[in-house]
Coordinates of C-alpha atoms in Angstrom, one line a residue:
Chain E
X1 CA -114.6 -166.4 -110.2
X2 CA -113.7 -164.2 -113.2
X3 CA -116.7 -163.9 -115.5
X4 CA -116.6 -161.8 -118.7
X5 CA -119.4 -159.3 -119.1
X6 CA -121.4 -159.8 -122.3
X7 CA -122.0 -156.5 -124.0
X8 CA -123.7 -155.6 -127.3
X9 CA -120.3 -154.4 -128.6
X10 CA -118.8 -157.9 -127.9
X11 CA -121.7 -159.6 -129.6
X12 CA -121.4 -157.3 -132.6
X13 CA -117.7 -158.0 -132.8
X14 CA -118.3 -161.8 -132.7
X15 CA -120.9 -161.6 -135.4
X16 CA -118.7 -159.5 -137.6
X17 CA -116.1 -162.2 -137.5
X18 CA -115.7 -163.2 -141.1
X19 CA -115.7 -166.9 -140.6
X20 CA -119.4 -166.7 -139.9
X21 CA -120.1 -165.7 -143.4
X22 CA -119.8 -169.3 -144.6
X23 CA -122.3 -170.9 -142.1
X24 CA -124.7 -167.9 -142.5
X25 CA -124.6 -168.5 -146.2
X26 CA -125.6 -172.1 -145.8
X27 CA -128.4 -171.2 -143.5
X28 CA -129.8 -168.5 -145.8
X29 CA -129.5 -170.7 -148.9
X30 CA -130.9 -173.8 -147.3
X31 CA -134.6 -173.1 -147.7
X32 CA -134.1 -172.1 -151.3
X33 CA -133.4 -175.6 -152.3
X34 CA -136.8 -177.2 -153.0
X35 CA -135.6 -180.8 -152.9
X36 CA -136.1 -182.1 -149.4
X37 CA -132.9 -184.2 -149.6
X38 CA -130.8 -181.2 -150.7
X39 CA -132.3 -179.2 -147.9
X40 CA -131.3 -181.7 -145.3
X41 CA -127.8 -182.1 -146.5
X42 CA -127.3 -178.4 -146.8
X43 CA -128.6 -178.1 -143.2
X44 CA -126.1 -180.8 -142.1
X45 CA -123.4 -179.0 -143.9
X46 CA -124.2 -175.7 -142.3
X47 CA -124.5 -177.1 -138.8
X48 CA -121.1 -178.9 -139.1
X49 CA -119.3 -175.9 -140.4
X50 CA -121.0 -173.8 -137.6
X51 CA -119.9 -176.2 -134.9
X52 CA -116.4 -176.3 -136.3
X53 CA -116.1 -172.5 -136.3
X54 CA -117.7 -172.3 -133.0
X55 CA -115.2 -174.7 -131.5
X56 CA -112.5 -172.6 -133.1
X57 CA -113.9 -169.6 -131.4
X58 CA -114.4 -171.2 -128.0
X59 CA -111.2 -173.2 -127.9
X60 CA -109.0 -170.5 -129.5
X61 CA -107.9 -172.9 -132.1
X62 CA -105.8 -170.4 -134.0
X63 CA -102.3 -171.5 -134.6
X64 CA -100.3 -169.8 -131.9
X65 CA -97.5 -167.6 -133.1
X66 CA -95.4 -168.9 -130.2
X67 CA -94.5 -171.9 -132.2
X68 CA -92.3 -169.8 -134.4
X69 CA -90.3 -168.6 -131.4
X70 CA -90.1 -171.9 -129.4
X71 CA -86.9 -173.9 -129.6
X72 CA -87.8 -176.6 -132.2
X73 CA -86.1 -177.9 -135.3
X74 CA -87.8 -177.1 -138.6
X75 CA -88.9 -180.8 -138.8
X76 CA -90.6 -180.6 -135.3
X77 CA -92.3 -177.4 -136.2
X78 CA -93.6 -178.9 -139.5
X79 CA -95.0 -182.0 -137.7
X80 CA -96.8 -179.8 -135.2
X81 CA -98.4 -177.8 -138.0
X82 CA -99.5 -181.0 -139.7
X83 CA -101.1 -182.3 -136.5
X84 CA -102.9 -179.0 -136.0
X85 CA -104.2 -178.9 -139.5
X86 CA -105.3 -182.5 -139.4
X87 CA -107.1 -181.9 -136.1
X88 CA -109.0 -179.0 -137.5
X89 CA -110.1 -180.8 -140.7
X90 CA -110.8 -184.0 -138.7
X91 CA -113.1 -182.1 -136.4
X92 CA -115.1 -180.7 -139.3
X93 CA -115.4 -184.0 -141.1
X94 CA -116.3 -185.8 -137.9
X95 CA -119.2 -183.5 -137.1
X96 CA -120.4 -183.6 -140.6
X97 CA -120.6 -187.4 -140.7
X98 CA -122.2 -187.6 -137.2
X99 CA -124.9 -185.2 -138.3
X100 CA -125.4 -187.0 -141.6
X101 CA -125.7 -190.3 -139.7
X102 CA -128.4 -188.8 -137.5
X103 CA -130.3 -187.6 -140.6
X104 CA -129.8 -190.9 -142.3
X105 CA -131.3 -192.7 -139.3
X106 CA -134.2 -190.2 -139.4
X107 CA -134.6 -191.1 -143.1
X108 CA -133.9 -187.7 -144.4
X109 CA -130.8 -188.2 -146.5
X110 CA -129.1 -191.1 -148.3
X111 CA -125.4 -191.8 -148.3
X112 CA -124.8 -190.8 -151.9
X113 CA -126.1 -187.3 -151.0
X114 CA -124.0 -187.2 -147.9
X115 CA -121.0 -188.1 -150.0
X116 CA -121.8 -185.2 -152.3
X117 CA -122.1 -183.0 -149.3
X118 CA -118.6 -184.0 -148.4
X119 CA -117.3 -182.4 -151.6
X120 CA -119.1 -179.2 -150.7
X121 CA -117.6 -179.4 -147.3
X122 CA -114.1 -179.7 -148.7
X123 CA -114.6 -176.7 -150.9
X124 CA -116.1 -174.4 -148.3
X125 CA -114.6 -175.7 -145.1
X126 CA -111.0 -176.3 -145.9
X127 CA -110.0 -172.9 -147.2
X128 CA -110.9 -171.1 -144.0
X129 CA -108.8 -173.7 -142.1
X130 CA -106.0 -173.2 -144.5
X131 CA -105.9 -169.6 -143.3
X132 CA -103.9 -170.9 -140.3
X133 CA -102.9 -174.3 -141.6
X134 CA -101.1 -173.4 -144.7
X135 CA -98.1 -172.2 -142.6
X136 CA -97.2 -175.9 -142.6
X137 CA -96.3 -175.8 -146.3
X138 CA -93.7 -173.3 -145.8
X139 CA -90.4 -173.5 -144.0
X140 CA -89.5 -169.8 -144.0
X141 CA -90.5 -168.6 -140.6
X142 CA -91.5 -165.2 -141.7
X143 CA -94.4 -166.7 -143.6
X144 CA -96.3 -166.5 -140.4
X145 CA -97.4 -163.1 -141.7
X146 CA -97.9 -164.2 -145.3
X147 CA -100.0 -167.4 -144.7
X148 CA -103.0 -165.4 -143.6
X149 CA -103.2 -163.7 -146.9
X150 CA -103.0 -167.0 -148.8
X151 CA -105.7 -168.4 -146.6
X152 CA -107.9 -165.4 -147.3
X153 CA -107.5 -165.8 -151.0
X154 CA -108.3 -169.5 -150.8
X155 CA -111.4 -168.6 -148.8
X156 CA -112.6 -166.3 -151.5
X157 CA -112.0 -169.0 -154.1
X158 CA -113.8 -171.5 -151.9
X159 CA -116.9 -169.4 -151.6
X160 CA -116.9 -168.8 -155.3
X161 CA -116.8 -172.5 -155.9
X162 CA -119.8 -173.0 -153.5
X163 CA -121.7 -170.3 -155.4
X164 CA -121.2 -172.0 -158.7
X165 CA -122.1 -175.4 -157.3
X166 CA -125.2 -173.8 -155.8
X167 CA -126.2 -172.4 -159.2
X168 CA -125.8 -175.9 -160.6
X169 CA -128.4 -177.0 -158.1
X170 CA -130.8 -174.4 -159.4
X171 CA -130.2 -175.2 -163.0
X172 CA -131.2 -178.8 -162.2
X173 CA -134.4 -177.6 -160.5
X174 CA -135.5 -174.7 -162.6
X175 CA -134.0 -175.5 -165.9
X176 CA -132.5 -172.1 -166.8
X177 CA -130.9 -169.2 -165.0
X178 CA -133.5 -166.6 -165.9
X179 CA -136.2 -168.7 -164.2
X180 CA -134.0 -168.9 -161.2
X181 CA -133.5 -165.2 -160.9
X182 CA -137.2 -164.7 -161.0
X183 CA -137.8 -166.8 -157.9
X184 CA -137.5 -165.1 -154.4
X185 CA -134.7 -167.4 -153.3
X186 CA -132.9 -167.0 -156.6
X187 CA -132.9 -163.2 -155.9
X188 CA -131.5 -163.9 -152.4
X189 CA -128.8 -166.0 -153.9
X190 CA -127.8 -163.5 -156.6
X191 CA -127.9 -160.6 -154.2
X192 CA -126.1 -162.6 -151.6
X193 CA -123.4 -163.6 -154.1
X194 CA -122.8 -160.0 -155.2
X195 CA -122.9 -158.8 -151.7
X196 CA -120.4 -161.4 -150.6
X197 CA -118.1 -160.6 -153.5
X198 CA -118.3 -156.9 -152.6
X199 CA -117.7 -157.7 -149.0
X200 CA -114.5 -159.6 -149.8
X201 CA -113.4 -156.9 -152.2
X202 CA -113.8 -154.2 -149.6
X203 CA -112.6 -156.4 -146.7
X204 CA -109.6 -158.0 -148.3
X205 CA -108.4 -155.9 -151.2
X206 CA -106.7 -153.3 -148.9
X207 CA -105.2 -156.2 -147.1
X208 CA -103.8 -157.7 -150.3
X209 CA -102.2 -154.4 -151.0
X210 CA -100.8 -154.2 -147.5
X211 CA -99.1 -157.6 -147.9
X212 CA -97.8 -156.8 -151.3
X213 CA -96.2 -153.7 -149.8
X214 CA -94.7 -156.1 -147.3
X215 CA -95.3 -156.5 -143.6
X216 CA -92.6 -154.2 -142.3
X217 CA -93.9 -151.3 -144.4
X218 CA -97.3 -151.9 -143.0
X219 CA -95.9 -151.7 -139.5
X220 CA -94.2 -148.5 -140.4
X221 CA -97.4 -146.9 -141.7
X222 CA -99.3 -148.1 -138.6
X223 CA -96.6 -146.8 -136.3
X224 CA -96.7 -143.4 -138.0
X225 CA -100.4 -143.2 -137.2
X226 CA -99.7 -144.2 -133.6
X227 CA -97.0 -141.6 -133.5
X228 CA -99.3 -138.9 -134.5
X229 CA -101.6 -140.0 -131.7
X230 CA -98.8 -140.1 -129.2
X231 CA -97.7 -136.7 -130.2
X232 CA -101.1 -135.4 -129.4
X233 CA -100.9 -137.0 -126.0
X234 CA -97.4 -135.6 -125.4
X235 CA -95.5 -138.8 -125.4
X236 CA -92.0 -138.7 -126.7
X237 CA -91.3 -140.8 -129.8
X238 CA -88.5 -143.3 -130.1
Chain M
X1 CA -55.6 -163.8 -122.3
X2 CA -58.8 -165.7 -123.1
X3 CA -61.2 -164.7 -125.9
X4 CA -63.9 -162.2 -124.8
X5 CA -67.3 -163.7 -124.2
X6 CA -70.4 -162.2 -125.6
X7 CA -74.0 -163.2 -124.9
X8 CA -75.1 -161.8 -128.2
X9 CA -72.9 -161.1 -131.2
X10 CA -74.0 -160.0 -134.6
X11 CA -71.7 -159.9 -137.6
X12 CA -72.6 -158.4 -140.9
X13 CA -76.2 -159.3 -140.6
X14 CA -78.2 -158.2 -143.6
X15 CA -81.7 -158.8 -144.9
X16 CA -83.9 -157.4 -147.6
X17 CA -87.6 -157.1 -146.8
X18 CA -89.4 -155.6 -149.7
X19 CA -88.0 -152.1 -150.2
X20 CA -86.6 -152.0 -146.6
X21 CA -83.1 -153.3 -146.0
X22 CA -81.2 -154.2 -142.9
X23 CA -77.6 -153.3 -143.8
X24 CA -74.5 -155.2 -142.5
X25 CA -75.3 -154.9 -138.8
X26 CA -72.6 -155.8 -136.3
X27 CA -72.5 -155.3 -132.6
X28 CA -71.9 -157.4 -129.5
X29 CA -73.3 -157.5 -126.0
X30 CA -71.3 -158.7 -123.0
X31 CA -72.7 -160.7 -120.2
X32 CA -74.1 -158.7 -117.3
X33 CA -75.3 -155.7 -119.3
X34 CA -78.4 -154.1 -120.6
X35 CA -78.5 -152.7 -124.1
X36 CA -81.1 -150.3 -125.3
X37 CA -81.8 -150.5 -129.0
X38 CA -83.2 -147.2 -130.2
X39 CA -84.2 -145.5 -133.3
X40 CA -87.2 -143.8 -134.9
X41 CA -90.2 -145.8 -135.9
X42 CA -89.5 -147.8 -139.1
X43 CA -85.8 -147.7 -138.4
X44 CA -85.7 -151.5 -138.3
X45 CA -85.6 -152.2 -134.5
X46 CA -88.4 -154.8 -134.6
X47 CA -87.0 -156.3 -137.8
X48 CA -83.6 -156.7 -136.1
X49 CA -85.2 -158.2 -133.0
X50 CA -87.0 -160.7 -135.2
X51 CA -83.8 -161.6 -137.0
X52 CA -82.1 -162.1 -133.6
X53 CA -85.0 -164.3 -132.5
X54 CA -84.8 -166.4 -135.7
X55 CA -88.3 -165.5 -136.8
X56 CA -86.9 -163.8 -139.9
X57 CA -84.1 -165.6 -141.8
X58 CA -81.0 -163.7 -142.7
X59 CA -79.7 -163.1 -146.3
X60 CA -76.2 -163.2 -144.8
X61 CA -74.1 -162.7 -141.8
X62 CA -73.9 -164.4 -138.4
X63 CA -75.8 -164.2 -135.2
X64 CA -74.4 -166.0 -132.2
X65 CA -75.8 -166.4 -128.7
X66 CA -73.1 -167.4 -126.2
X67 CA -70.9 -168.4 -129.1
X68 CA -73.5 -170.7 -130.7
X69 CA -74.6 -169.9 -134.2
X70 CA -78.3 -169.2 -134.8
X71 CA -78.2 -170.7 -138.3
X72 CA -76.4 -173.9 -137.3
X73 CA -78.1 -174.6 -134.0
X74 CA -81.4 -172.8 -134.0
X75 CA -82.9 -175.0 -131.3
X76 CA -80.2 -174.7 -128.7
X77 CA -79.9 -171.0 -129.3
X78 CA -83.6 -170.5 -128.8
X79 CA -83.5 -172.4 -125.6
X80 CA -81.3 -169.6 -124.2
X81 CA -83.4 -166.7 -125.3
X82 CA -86.4 -165.2 -123.5
X83 CA -88.5 -162.6 -125.3
X84 CA -91.3 -160.2 -124.6
X85 CA -92.8 -158.8 -127.8
X86 CA -95.8 -156.6 -128.6
X87 CA -97.5 -159.4 -130.6
X88 CA -99.7 -161.9 -128.9
X89 CA -97.9 -165.2 -129.1
X90 CA -99.7 -167.4 -126.8
X91 CA -102.9 -169.4 -127.1
X92 CA -105.8 -167.1 -126.1
X93 CA -108.1 -170.0 -125.1
X94 CA -105.7 -171.4 -122.5
X95 CA -105.0 -170.1 -119.0
X96 CA -101.6 -168.6 -118.2
X97 CA -100.5 -171.7 -116.4
X98 CA -101.7 -174.0 -119.2
X99 CA -99.9 -171.8 -121.7
X100 CA -96.7 -171.9 -119.6
X101 CA -96.9 -175.7 -119.4
X102 CA -97.7 -176.1 -123.1
X103 CA -94.8 -174.0 -124.3
X104 CA -92.5 -174.6 -121.3
X105 CA -92.1 -178.2 -122.6
X106 CA -89.8 -176.9 -125.3
X107 CA -87.4 -175.3 -122.8
X108 CA -85.3 -177.7 -120.7
X109 CA -84.8 -175.2 -117.9
X110 CA -88.5 -174.3 -117.5
X111 CA -89.8 -174.6 -114.0
X112 CA -93.5 -174.2 -113.2
X113 CA -92.6 -173.0 -109.7
X114 CA -90.5 -170.2 -111.2
X115 CA -93.4 -169.2 -113.4
X116 CA -95.8 -169.1 -110.5
X117 CA -93.3 -167.0 -108.5
X118 CA -93.0 -164.4 -111.3
X119 CA -96.7 -164.4 -111.7
X120 CA -97.0 -163.5 -108.0
X121 CA -94.4 -160.8 -108.3
X122 CA -96.2 -159.3 -111.3
X123 CA -99.6 -159.7 -109.7
X124 CA -101.0 -162.1 -112.3
X125 CA -103.5 -164.8 -111.7
X126 CA -102.1 -167.9 -113.4
X127 CA -105.6 -169.3 -113.8
X128 CA -106.9 -166.4 -116.0
X129 CA -107.2 -167.0 -119.7
X130 CA -104.5 -165.4 -121.9
X131 CA -107.1 -163.9 -124.2
X132 CA -108.7 -162.0 -121.4
X133 CA -105.5 -160.1 -120.3
X134 CA -105.1 -156.4 -121.0
X135 CA -102.1 -155.4 -123.1
X136 CA -100.0 -154.6 -120.1
X137 CA -100.9 -157.8 -118.3
X138 CA -100.1 -159.7 -121.5
X139 CA -96.6 -158.3 -121.5
X140 CA -96.2 -159.1 -117.8
X141 CA -97.3 -162.7 -118.6
X142 CA -94.8 -162.9 -121.5
X143 CA -92.1 -161.6 -119.1
X144 CA -93.0 -164.1 -116.4
X145 CA -92.9 -166.9 -118.9
X146 CA -89.6 -165.8 -120.3
X147 CA -87.9 -165.5 -116.9
X148 CA -89.3 -168.9 -115.8
X149 CA -86.9 -170.9 -118.0
X150 CA -83.9 -168.8 -117.0
X151 CA -82.6 -167.6 -120.3
X152 CA -79.2 -166.0 -120.8
X153 CA -80.4 -163.4 -123.1
X154 CA -83.7 -161.6 -122.6
X155 CA -85.0 -159.7 -125.7
X156 CA -87.7 -157.2 -125.1
X157 CA -89.5 -155.2 -127.8
X158 CA -91.2 -152.1 -126.2
X159 CA -91.7 -153.8 -122.9
X160 CA -92.8 -151.0 -120.6
X161 CA -94.9 -148.8 -122.9
X162 CA -98.2 -150.2 -121.7
X163 CA -97.4 -150.2 -118.0
X164 CA -98.3 -147.7 -115.3
X165 CA -95.4 -146.1 -113.4
X166 CA -95.5 -148.6 -110.5
X167 CA -95.4 -151.7 -112.8
X168 CA -92.7 -150.1 -114.9
X169 CA -90.5 -149.6 -111.8
X170 CA -91.1 -153.2 -110.8
X171 CA -90.1 -154.5 -114.2
X172 CA -87.0 -152.3 -114.4
X173 CA -86.0 -153.7 -111.0
X174 CA -86.6 -157.3 -112.2
X175 CA -84.4 -156.6 -115.3
X176 CA -81.6 -155.3 -113.1
X177 CA -81.8 -158.4 -110.9
X178 CA -81.8 -160.5 -114.0
X179 CA -78.4 -159.2 -115.1
X180 CA -77.0 -158.8 -111.6
X181 CA -75.1 -162.2 -111.6
X182 CA -73.0 -161.0 -114.5
X183 CA -73.9 -164.0 -116.6
X184 CA -77.0 -162.8 -118.4
X185 CA -77.9 -159.8 -120.6
X186 CA -80.9 -157.9 -121.8
X187 CA -81.5 -156.3 -125.2
X188 CA -84.5 -154.1 -125.4
X189 CA -86.2 -151.4 -127.5
X190 CA -88.3 -148.7 -126.0
X191 CA -90.2 -145.6 -127.0
X192 CA -89.6 -144.1 -123.6
X193 CA -86.1 -142.8 -124.0
X194 CA -86.0 -141.3 -120.5
X195 CA -86.1 -144.9 -119.3
X196 CA -82.8 -145.7 -120.9
X197 CA -80.9 -143.3 -118.6
X198 CA -82.2 -145.4 -115.7
X199 CA -81.4 -148.8 -117.0
X200 CA -79.3 -149.1 -120.1
X201 CA -75.5 -149.7 -120.0
X202 CA -75.1 -149.7 -123.8
X203 CA -77.0 -147.8 -126.5
X204 CA -77.3 -149.1 -130.0
X205 CA -78.8 -146.5 -132.4
X206 CA -80.3 -147.7 -135.6
X207 CA -81.4 -145.5 -138.5
X208 CA -83.0 -146.8 -141.7
X209 CA -81.7 -150.3 -141.1
X210 CA -78.1 -149.2 -140.3
X211 CA -76.3 -149.1 -137.0
X212 CA -75.2 -145.5 -136.4
X213 CA -73.4 -146.4 -133.2
X214 CA -73.3 -149.0 -130.5
X215 CA -71.4 -147.7 -127.4
X216 CA -71.6 -147.7 -123.6
X217 CA -73.6 -144.9 -122.0
X218 CA -70.6 -143.1 -120.5
X219 CA -68.7 -142.9 -123.7
X220 CA -71.8 -141.6 -125.5
X221 CA -72.7 -138.9 -122.9
X222 CA -69.0 -137.9 -122.9
X223 CA -69.1 -137.1 -126.6
X224 CA -71.7 -134.3 -126.3
X225 CA -72.5 -131.2 -124.3
X226 CA -75.7 -129.4 -123.7
X227 CA -75.3 -125.6 -124.1
X228 CA -78.0 -123.3 -122.7
X229 CA -78.2 -119.6 -122.9
X230 CA -79.7 -116.5 -124.5
X231 CA -80.9 -116.6 -128.1
X232 CA -78.0 -114.4 -129.1
X233 CA -75.8 -117.4 -128.4
X234 CA -77.1 -119.0 -131.5
X235 CA -75.0 -116.9 -133.8
X236 CA -71.8 -117.7 -131.8
X237 CA -72.3 -121.5 -131.7
X238 CA -69.7 -123.7 -133.4
X239 CA -71.3 -124.5 -136.7
X240 CA -70.5 -128.1 -137.7
X241 CA -70.7 -129.7 -134.2
X242 CA -74.3 -128.7 -133.5
X243 CA -76.7 -131.6 -133.4
X244 CA -79.9 -129.9 -132.5
X245 CA -81.1 -126.5 -131.3
X246 CA -84.3 -126.0 -129.4
X247 CA -85.6 -122.5 -128.9
X248 CA -88.1 -121.2 -126.4
X249 CA -89.2 -117.9 -125.0
X250 CA -86.3 -117.8 -122.5
X251 CA -83.4 -118.8 -124.8
X252 CA -81.9 -121.7 -126.5
X253 CA -80.8 -125.2 -125.6
X254 CA -78.4 -126.9 -128.0
X255 CA -76.8 -130.3 -128.1
X256 CA -73.3 -130.1 -129.6
X257 CA -70.5 -132.6 -130.2
X258 CA -68.0 -132.0 -127.4
X259 CA -64.5 -130.9 -128.4
X260 CA -62.0 -130.3 -125.6
X261 CA -59.9 -128.0 -127.8
X262 CA -62.8 -125.8 -128.8
X263 CA -63.7 -122.6 -126.9
X264 CA -67.3 -122.2 -126.2
X265 CA -69.0 -118.8 -125.5
X266 CA -68.2 -117.6 -122.0
X267 CA -71.9 -116.7 -121.2
X268 CA -73.1 -120.2 -122.1
X269 CA -74.1 -122.7 -119.5
X270 CA -72.5 -126.0 -120.4
X271 CA -73.8 -129.3 -119.1
X272 CA -73.0 -133.0 -119.6
X273 CA -76.2 -134.2 -121.3
X274 CA -78.4 -137.1 -120.2
X275 CA -79.0 -139.9 -122.6
X276 CA -82.4 -138.6 -123.1
X277 CA -81.1 -135.2 -124.2
X278 CA -78.8 -136.9 -126.8
X279 CA -81.3 -139.3 -128.2
X280 CA -84.1 -136.8 -128.3
X281 CA -81.9 -134.3 -130.2
X282 CA -80.7 -137.0 -132.6
X283 CA -84.2 -138.2 -133.3
X284 CA -85.5 -134.6 -133.7
X285 CA -82.6 -134.0 -136.2
X286 CA -83.5 -137.1 -138.1
X287 CA -87.2 -136.1 -138.2
X288 CA -86.3 -132.7 -139.5
X289 CA -84.4 -134.3 -142.4
X290 CA -87.2 -136.7 -143.4

């Protein structure tokens, strides 16, 4: 039986995967919330997002590019995308409510808090899914290359929204922002927020520029680099 | 006399993509032939392939597969096209056979037995996950899938670049067999221009989004001559017909446009060039002008 060898390189690659930023954020932020209820619902939120991403990773839930090539009418293709999108969001919501139900039975959360968590889930969970799902909104087939960019931008907005909502939590608990910054967890949050913004700036800004320059030009630049490499190896260029 | 049949026909196809433009492209491919689409990187080969496959929409013009318009009948046109591209198109998490079943549903002529047969020929395990294939194996898998639904046009973008010599030979043989019945055709791009001599019947040369020529191999090689000789020959070469000159320690080798009327230096060795000689010289000339 074929079995893939697990190496540190592969583990590193997996952990670098940007989608893990969201669940990690939840897990890091979770203890900072002093209210027990908030803590449990953030935990539930984090677990459900983690499971959803994990399933994506395991099941290879990315929207296959093959769909753009298969013989389908535009209507058929759109229906497929909608189903795909609905399935991904449905999985996330399902896990969230199952976990919340378990916590509820344990007496850790009430339903009003669970419902509030749903709003957070929508803000932080849907944008990453849109990375692949937003292709459904477009009919032009070449948008396959563009939808990734839109999704990434939504992801950034999603995280920003979560940060601000998180701050709102603190304001309720500590009264003012200065007091928050003076707590250990407050520092974690502020540093985390700045770090994440920096991460996205570094990670996605060049990408935005690439897409603005348009996909074909990007390919050209890439192929020029490959050419230089091939020339070194003595391969003739076509 | 009946109208000539073409498997692929492009008429005035144009498309603006950012600053890059595909200019009024027209060419046709008859059944039973293999056409090599060549040009330097960034010339527009892959863009043209994506236009033909219907992944990019056109700003204008017409693409027909077996006389059926891509714009009007996208679905039935795509049923007749097989493709092997550099991009990973399939679902990584599924095995090869699962992928084939999943996407084979969209092709009325898809046969699982065919797919298994081609997997065997290409030494692929259909139970392996697509995400775990190497680049070369992935291309083989794409080819096995494309052949399994018996398309009339097979489009390949850089198909053999990632194969070892043995696999490349095998694939070239499969492509020859594919067109052998005289009903089907292949359009492909490649970096390895020496391969074209072996396989292509027609050559379409593209430069900055424009077709420079689209001719059969014989006509093309007939238009040029390769002149070899001492370095002193350089001064006596016909000026305007010289495409490219290569100098080395022993002398020169120049590709010139062949003119029956013209007299060439008596001490020159004159050869009919291979396709590789012509394309290499043209690309080198192009590169020198960039």
